[in-house]
C-alpha positions as semicolon CSV with decimal commas, in nm:
position;residue;x (nm);y (nm);z (nm)
1;M;-0,004;-0,035;0,008
2;F;0,276;0,261;0,119
3;S;0,531;0,193;-0,182
4;E;0,744;0,520;-0,100
5;K;0,886;0,569;0,329
6;R;1,094;0,821;0,480
7;V;1,148;1,006;0,819
8;M;1,152;1,290;0,918
9;F;1,316;1,520;1,184
10;L;1,189;1,836;1,338
11;V;1,458;2,068;1,523
12;A;1,290;2,305;1,775
13;E;1,459;2,671;1,637
14;T;1,272;2,847;1,903
15;P;1,101;2,737;2,165
16;V;0,720;2,520;2,036
17;H;0,362;2,555;2,188
18;A;0,186;2,258;2,005
19;G;-0,101;2,319;2,289
20;S;-0,331;2,053;2,400
21;G;-0,604;2,361;2,510
22;N;-0,712;2,458;2,879
23;E;-0,611;2,224;3,162
24;L;-0,695;2,236;3,596
25;G;-0,327;2,249;3,630
26;I;-0,030;2,464;3,721
27;V;0,000;2,550;3,375
28;D;-0,319;2,710;3,205
29;L;-0,209;2,630;2,826
30;P;0,018;2,296;2,820
31;I;0,190;2,101;2,518
32;Q;0,095;1,803;2,390
33;R;0,200;1,518;2,571
34;E;0,201;1,157;2,520
35;R;-0,120;1,016;2,777
36;Y;0,025;0,732;2,963
37;T;0,469;0,815;2,958
38;D;0,430;1,179;2,986
39;F;0,649;1,198;2,672
40;P;0,609;1,558;2,448
41;K;0,527;1,479;2,097
42;I;0,282;1,683;1,851
43;E;-0,046;1,537;1,698
44;G;-0,027;1,487;1,290
45;S;-0,305;1,646;1,253
46;S;-0,072;1,975;1,396
47;L;0,204;1,871;1,198
48;K;-0,016;1,778;0,841
49;G;-0,194;2,162;0,902
50;S;0,091;2,344;0,939
51;L;0,290;2,129;0,598
52;R;-0,034;2,193;0,366
53;E;0,031;2,580;0,446
54;A;0,363;2,535;0,423
55;F;0,281;2,426;0,050
56;S;-0,006;2,669;-0,018
57;C;0,267;2,928;0,014
58;S;0,525;2,758;-0,204
59;E;0,668;2,896;-0,483
60;V;0,902;2,567;-0,632
61;E;0,789;2,434;-0,964
62;I;0,807;2,038;-1,013
63;D;0,725;1,872;-1,349
64;V;0,436;1,665;-1,442
65;G;0,462;1,473;-1,786
66;Q;0,532;1,745;-2,016
67;K;0,443;2,040;-1,760
68;K;0,566;2,222;-1,490
69;F;0,298;2,283;-1,199
70;P;0,309;2,487;-0,930
71;V;0,314;2,277;-0,605
72;K;0,077;2,510;-0,462
73;S;-0,145;2,430;-0,760
74;L;-0,117;2,019;-0,629
75;V;-0,200;2,077;-0,281
76;N;-0,520;1,884;-0,308
77;E;-0,397;1,634;-0,470
78;I;-0,121;1,567;-0,201
79;F;-0,307;1,676;0,125
80;G;-0,668;1,574;-0,037
81;P;-0,954;1,904;-0,025
82;D;-1,000;2,113;0,181
83;G;-1,393;2,133;0,206
84;E;-1,726;1,958;0,166
85;E;-1,769;1,966;-0,183
86;E;-1,512;1,665;-0,264
87;T;-1,431;1,453;0,000
88;Y;-1,080;1,241;-0,061
89;A;-0,794;1,139;0,155
90;G;-0,492;1,270;0,041
91;S;-0,174;1,068;-0,043
92;F;0,067;1,047;0,231
93;V;0,057;0,934;0,620
94;I;0,232;1,173;0,886
95;T;0,276;1,019;1,242
96;D;0,244;1,209;1,547
97;A;0,658;1,329;1,605
98;R;0,783;1,148;1,928
99;I;1,041;1,314;2,137
100;L;1,354;1,233;2,063
101;L;1,627;1,434;2,197
102;F;1,571;1,667;2,475
103;P;1,867;1,963;2,555
104;V;1,919;2,013;2,905
105;K;2,126;2,229;3,100
106;S;2,472;2,117;3,203
107;L;2,743;2,262;3,437
108;K;2,988;2,211;3,167
109;G;2,946;2,271;2,764
110;V;2,627;2,488;2,859
111;F;2,329;2,194;2,745
112;A;2,311;1,852;2,588
113;W;2,045;1,634;2,410
114;I;1,908;1,419;2,621
115;T;1,785;1,113;2,506
116;S;1,701;0,717;2,690
117;P;1,639;0,335;2,544
118;M;1,289;0,359;2,553
119;V;1,276;0,622;2,293
120;L;1,547;0,443;2,068
121;K;1,386;0,122;2,108
122;R;1,031;0,350;2,046
123;F;1,261;0,518;1,743
124;A;1,407;0,199;1,612
125;R;1,015;0,002;1,634
126;D;0,846;0,272;1,432
127;L;1,173;0,309;1,107
128;S;1,094;-0,122;1,136
129;M;0,720;-0,041;1,079
130;A;0,793;0,213;0,833
131;G;1,014;-0,038;0,647
132;L;1,282;0,186;0,711
133;D;1,549;-0,168;0,881
134;N;1,835;0,004;0,628
135;L;1,822;0,276;0,930
136;L;1,852;0,014;1,250
137;N;2,165;-0,086;1,134
138;E;2,318;0,280;1,032
139;F;2,214;0,437;1,310
140;G;2,303;0,103;1,527
141;L;1,957;0,067;1,702
142;L;1,979;-0,262;1,702
143;E;2,235;-0,264;2,020
144;T;2,043;-0,049;2,287
145;E;2,029;-0,317;2,551
146;N;2,275;-0,188;2,808
147;L;2,258;0,219;2,743
148;A;2,110;0,360;3,007
149;N;2,390;0,582;3,151
150;T;2,612;0,612;2,915
151;V;2,800;0,936;2,690
152;P;2,986;0,903;2,335
153;G;3,303;0,670;2,367
154;G;3,585;0,709;2,184
155;S;3,533;1,057;2,166
156;E;3,628;1,386;2,377
157;V;3,311;1,389;2,659
158;T;3,333;1,782;2,796
159;L;2,987;1,762;3,009
160;G;3,155;1,623;3,335
161;Q;3,255;1,817;3,637
162;G;3,535;1,559;3,692
163;G;3,559;1,369;3,308
164;S;3,322;1,164;3,197
165;S;3,157;1,001;3,543
166;D;2,985;1,231;3,621
167;V;2,767;1,467;3,462
168;I;2,551;1,758;3,620
169;L;2,245;1,814;3,411
170;E;2,071;2,079;3,609
171;E;2,038;2,019;3,952
172;F;2,127;1,653;3,920
173;T;2,491;1,496;3,904
174;F;2,472;1,154;3,754
175;K;2,740;0,894;3,685
176;V;2,801;0,737;3,382
177;S;3,009;0,535;3,127
178;E;3,124;0,612;2,781
179;N;2,994;0,367;2,518
180;K;3,069;0,236;2,160
181;N;2,691;0,226;2,057
182;T;2,672;0,551;2,195
183;N;2,964;0,739;2,030
184;Q;2,766;0,520;1,677
185;L;2,447;0,644;1,710
186;A;2,561;1,030;1,826
187;K;2,779;1,117;1,517
188;K;2,487;0,921;1,279
189;L;2,281;1,118;1,446
190;A;2,426;1,462;1,386
191;E;2,533;1,347;1,035
192;K;2,178;1,295;0,900
193;I;1,988;1,585;1,158
194;F;2,256;1,868;1,091
195;P;2,378;1,787;0,717
196;E;2,734;1,877;0,625
197;D;2,608;2,074;0,281
198;N;2,480;2,335;0,547
199;A;2,812;2,502;0,681
200;S;2,638;2,671;0,991
201;L;2,515;2,300;1,141
202;A;2,873;2,304;1,168
203;L;2,858;2,293;1,553
204;W;2,570;2,177;1,648
205;R;2,652;1,860;1,414
206;D;3,025;1,828;1,605
207;K;2,800;1,939;1,976
208;L;2,616;1,649;1,926
209;A;2,855;1,452;1,849
210;K;3,029;1,486;2,210
211;N;2,705;1,610;2,346
212;L;2,420;1,286;2,425
213;V;2,390;1,118;2,723
214;V;2,139;0,846;2,722
215;L;1,998;0,846;3,042
216;A;1,760;0,563;3,223
217;D;1,352;0,616;3,153
218;D;1,271;0,759;3,481
219;H;1,527;1,008;3,439
220;F;1,425;1,097;3,095
221;K;1,047;1,138;3,178
222;G;1,126;1,348;3,473
223;F;1,309;1,591;3,290
224;V;1,102;1,619;2,937
225;K;0,794;1,642;3,252
226;F;0,941;1,869;3,460
227;H;1,217;2,108;3,219
228;T;1,035;2,271;2,998
229;E;0,988;2,637;2,950
230;V;0,696;2,761;3,088
231;I;0,643;3,131;3,068
232;T;0,388;3,402;3,191
233;R;0,199;3,635;2,993
234;T;0,025;3,944;3,030
235;K;-0,201;4,200;2,847
236;I;-0,232;4,526;2,962
237;D;-0,591;4,742;3,022
238;P;-0,422;5,044;2,813
239;Q;-0,656;5,311;3,009
240;T;-0,509;5,216;3,384
241;G;-0,151;4,970;3,266
242;T;-0,196;4,759;3,509
243;V;-0,266;4,403;3,410
244;A;-0,674;4,334;3,254
245;T;-0,874;4,167;3,434
246;G;-0,824;3,760;3,339
247;A;-0,532;3,883;3,115
248;L;-0,292;3,655;3,292
249;W;-0,211;3,320;3,271
250;T;0,087;3,092;3,196
251;E;0,199;2,888;2,869
252;E;0,414;2,585;2,859
253;Y;0,659;2,570;2,512
254;L;0,882;2,256;2,437
255;P;1,262;2,417;2,403
256;Q;1,461;2,497;2,148
257;D;1,733;2,273;2,029
258;S;1,490;1,997;2,093
259;V;1,436;1,734;1,789
260;L;1,188;1,522;1,710
261;Y;1,071;1,274;1,416
262;S;0,731;1,187;1,233
263;I;0,711;0,875;0,946
264;L;0,615;0,939;0,638
265;M;0,482;0,698;0,380
266;F;0,369;0,767;0,086
267;T;0,062;0,617;-0,152
268;Q;-0,103;0,655;-0,499
269;P;-0,269;0,921;-0,526
270;R;-0,665;0,859;-0,439
271;F;-0,846;1,139;-0,664
272;M;-0,735;0,969;-1,052
273;E;-1,094;1,028;-1,200
274;K;-1,095;1,389;-1,021
275;S;-0,838;1,619;-1,147
276;K;-0,830;1,650;-1,516
277;K;-0,482;1,865;-1,462
278;L;-0,307;1,521;-1,446
279;N;-0,471;1,247;-1,618
280;D;-0,284;1,183;-1,884
281;F;-0,017;1,207;-1,649
282;I;-0,205;0,932;-1,422
283;S;-0,306;0,724;-1,652
284;E;0,057;0,656;-1,824
285;K;0,167;0,527;-1,429
286;N;0,141;0,262;-1,252
287;P;0,069;0,341;-0,901
288;V;0,448;0,239;-0,733
289;E;0,552;0,547;-0,972
290;L;0,269;0,736;-0,884
291;S;0,407;0,724;-0,460
292;K;0,694;0,764;-0,602
293;W;0,583;1,102;-0,782
294;V;0,455;1,181;-0,475
295;A;0,692;1,173;-0,266
296;D;0,899;1,316;-0,479
297;V;0,636;1,663;-0,509
298;F;0,605;1,636;-0,116
299;L;1,039;1,650;-0,059
300;K;1,096;1,923;-0,325
301;G;0,807;2,145;-0,219
302;L;0,861;2,083;0,245
303;P;1,088;2,441;0,281
304;K;1,339;2,363;0,513
305;V;1,174;2,538;0,825
306;I;0,800;2,563;0,907
307;Q;0,606;2,690;1,181
308;V;0,401;2,458;1,344
309;G;0,189;2,549;1,689
310;G;0,065;2,908;1,854
311;N;0,235;3,243;1,851
312;Q;0,369;3,249;1,538
313;T;0,340;3,676;1,564
314;I;0,560;3,653;1,847
315;G;0,862;3,438;1,722
316;K;0,748;3,053;1,846
317;G;0,710;2,730;1,690
318;F;0,975;2,764;1,434
319;V;1,134;2,386;1,321
320;R;1,361;2,331;1,072
321;T;1,269;2,005;0,908
322;V;1,564;1,694;0,742
323;V;1,405;1,426;0,531
324;I;1,636;1,099;0,450
């Protein structure tokens, strides 16, 4: 059914508020989280809406047979119709974006990225589900049994206060050990998430290769649950110069430099008899070729940076996309 599959990494360039609505807890406007783990996530519906908006504004053109079409003119063919006149599904599947790497303040090295064995095993399971088994070996994800409290081995570790045996994250001290499997994972993730063809990312590529810490699952859960950004916002009454009645609230954000991933799966378009402009092109292609065409359109039209979640006008939610 899905002959083309990809994994998309999402790197938060600014804090991201993909909100879950009002709640009765300490934070008025919390971010989206998984129900049973409390791990941060971004709903697939939120991502798809953000991508659709980005594609609708794209000026990129793509060859379709002997003609060229702007990507934005193919939005309905890729994402499905946005009205009630016609109803048919889009041509690709996008899963919820799950947390992979979470930035945490470090005593040395300014900050580190943390992950956990459970997160890595889920990443491996999602890749396997999508048929991307080649990436399992490339990332070394088949060797995740003994990674708890490890750092990259065989590289210069700069996080520890007294060497690589101690890592101080926020106010907590962890005993860690160097691990060659963590080393392989850190280097490969750095290469993919911060590709070499972008010179401005060289610092972050080198930092991730050295400053990845795999913590125990419970420790990781504590950080992603209690160490997100929470800010207080107000609205000032112009007449009094004080906070307007009821206009004091708190918002939660996924921190800048957080890394999430989503699985993309492409199928043949479902509009076979509906799209007049593509009828000739479609009639010459089989389902596998059409699935590949959808993937090509998506990848060529995908902006390097999209905006996800709320508060766009105050610079929140800008996310860099990397598809492999």
